[in-house]
Amino acid sequence: MECTRCGACCVAPDIAALDKPLGMRCPHLSADNLCSVYERRPQVCRDYGADEVCRLIEAPTLEERVHKYLALFGLTAEAEATREKGCTSMRRARGGA
Ligand code: SF4
Ligand code: SF4
């Protein structure tokens, strides 16, 4: 399977080396879904190659692909919880409820 540069693997998985939570876009992913730090990307990104998963998560939009990726690995609920936690901490940081 050829990498189609769909961007899903830079959004869906959590990447410890980048402190990137599940389901959140890597800050190094450019608007056209390319790695802006390609030459110095972490090893885990270097080791990641296109495989069967890429085909299974094919969809017209990045959002749908990420959704499918998370569902494939049973991580949908965890990703939602992560997002909710992020929102809560941000609300707190801003002095909200
Ligand atoms: S999910 Fe697969 S096809 Fe999409 S960018 Fe990553 S490796 Fe390439
Ligand atoms: S560092 Fe580059 S290859 Fe790695 S997740 Fe971020 S954008 Fe993708």
Tab-separated table of C-alpha atoms and ligand atoms in Angstrom:
chain	number	residue	atom	x	y	z
A	1	MET	CA	0.000	0.000	0.000
A	2	GLU	CA	1.334	3.417	-0.999
A	3	CYS	CA	1.042	6.312	1.418
A	4	THR	CA	-1.547	8.711	0.026
A	5	ARG	CA	-0.527	11.466	2.455
A	6	CYS	CA	-3.995	11.393	3.898
A	7	GLY	CA	-2.732	12.751	7.219
A	8	ALA	CA	-4.652	10.369	9.475
A	9	CYS	CA	-1.602	8.816	11.149
A	10	CYS	CA	-0.429	12.299	12.197
A	11	VAL	CA	-3.776	13.047	13.867
A	12	ALA	CA	-5.394	9.883	15.203
A	13	PRO	CA	-2.775	8.079	17.322
A	14	ASP	CA	-1.261	9.390	20.516
A	15	ILE	CA	2.461	9.963	20.064
A	16	ALA	CA	4.397	10.057	23.325
A	17	ALA	CA	7.571	11.397	21.701
A	18	LEU	CA	5.595	14.464	20.637
A	19	ASP	CA	3.367	14.686	23.697
A	20	LYS	CA	0.544	14.400	21.217
A	21	PRO	CA	-2.761	13.182	22.624
A	22	LEU	CA	-5.089	10.786	20.889
A	23	GLY	CA	-7.160	12.331	18.117
A	24	MET	CA	-5.340	15.666	18.156
A	25	ARG	CA	-3.589	17.029	15.087
A	26	CYS	CA	0.201	16.993	15.374
A	27	PRO	CA	1.325	20.624	15.500
A	28	HIS	CA	3.950	19.803	12.859
A	29	LEU	CA	1.389	18.687	10.289
A	30	SER	CA	1.044	21.397	7.674
A	31	ALA	CA	-2.270	22.515	6.207
A	32	ASP	CA	-1.642	20.293	3.167
A	33	ASN	CA	-1.016	17.294	5.437
A	34	LEU	CA	2.743	17.211	5.102
A	35	CYS	CA	5.240	16.935	7.948
A	36	SER	CA	6.858	20.328	8.482
A	37	VAL	CA	9.709	18.762	10.493
A	38	TYR	CA	10.243	15.804	8.177
A	39	GLU	CA	14.059	15.837	8.465
A	40	ARG	CA	13.929	15.827	12.267
A	41	ARG	CA	10.693	13.945	12.930
A	42	PRO	CA	10.858	11.464	15.806
A	43	GLN	CA	11.841	7.840	15.275
A	44	VAL	CA	8.303	6.615	15.822
A	45	CYS	CA	7.216	8.663	12.794
A	46	ARG	CA	10.152	7.365	10.750
A	47	ASP	CA	9.202	3.798	11.561
A	48	TYR	CA	5.576	4.239	10.546
A	49	GLY	CA	4.793	2.994	7.086
A	50	ALA	CA	1.629	2.705	5.076
A	51	ASP	CA	-0.116	-0.605	5.606
A	52	GLU	CA	-3.522	-2.293	5.560
A	53	VAL	CA	-4.824	0.177	8.147
A	54	CYS	CA	-4.485	3.019	5.643
A	55	ARG	CA	-6.839	1.222	3.280
A	56	LEU	CA	-9.324	0.372	6.029
A	57	ILE	CA	-9.656	3.986	7.121
A	58	GLU	CA	-10.017	5.500	3.665
A	59	ALA	CA	-12.679	8.225	3.604
A	60	PRO	CA	-13.262	11.551	1.842
A	61	THR	CA	-12.292	13.797	4.748
A	62	LEU	CA	-9.494	13.746	7.306
A	63	GLU	CA	-12.052	13.935	10.094
A	64	GLU	CA	-13.752	10.779	8.843
A	65	ARG	CA	-10.421	8.980	8.429
A	66	VAL	CA	-9.419	9.840	11.985
A	67	HIS	CA	-12.819	8.694	13.209
A	68	LYS	CA	-12.400	5.380	11.397
A	69	TYR	CA	-8.861	4.918	12.708
A	70	LEU	CA	-9.960	5.459	16.302
A	71	ALA	CA	-12.938	3.134	15.854
A	72	LEU	CA	-10.728	0.463	14.297
A	73	PHE	CA	-8.560	0.347	17.391
A	74	GLY	CA	-11.453	0.778	19.852
A	75	LEU	CA	-10.163	4.189	20.926
A	76	THR	CA	-13.192	6.365	20.180
A	77	ALA	CA	-14.325	6.739	23.798
A	78	GLU	CA	-10.789	7.332	25.013
A	79	ALA	CA	-10.236	10.032	22.397
A	80	GLU	CA	-13.479	11.746	23.392
A	81	ALA	CA	-12.461	11.628	27.054
A	82	THR	CA	-9.072	13.094	26.161
A	83	ARG	CA	-10.717	15.905	24.241
A	84	GLU	CA	-13.150	16.579	27.081
A	85	LYS	CA	-10.308	16.648	29.602
A	86	GLY	CA	-8.454	19.110	27.395
A	87	CYS	CA	-11.504	21.365	27.206
A	88	THR	CA	-12.032	21.186	30.951
A	89	SER	CA	-8.456	22.089	31.774
A	90	MET	CA	-8.580	24.928	29.271
A	91	ARG	CA	-11.788	26.262	30.801
A	92	ARG	CA	-10.150	26.094	34.227
A	93	ALA	CA	-7.002	27.783	32.989
A	94	ARG	CA	-9.155	30.591	31.660
A	95	GLY	CA	-10.926	30.916	34.973
A	96	GLY	CA	-14.174	29.343	33.795
A	97	ALA	CA	-16.245	26.636	35.445
B	1	SF4	S1	-2.564	6.937	7.427
B	1	SF4	FE1	-1.402	5.785	5.896
B	1	SF4	S2	-1.898	6.726	3.906
B	1	SF4	FE2	-2.466	8.171	5.535
B	1	SF4	S3	-0.653	9.489	5.775
B	1	SF4	FE3	-0.491	7.827	7.274
B	1	SF4	S4	0.742	6.241	6.261
B	1	SF4	FE4	0.005	7.645	4.673
B	2	SF4	S1	6.168	14.887	13.441
B	2	SF4	FE1	5.592	14.856	11.297
B	2	SF4	S2	5.348	12.689	10.748
B	2	SF4	FE2	5.313	12.862	12.999
B	2	SF4	S3	3.137	13.010	13.559
B	2	SF4	FE3	3.942	15.101	13.358
B	2	SF4	S4	3.507	15.717	11.231
B	2	SF4	FE4	3.332	13.470	11.381
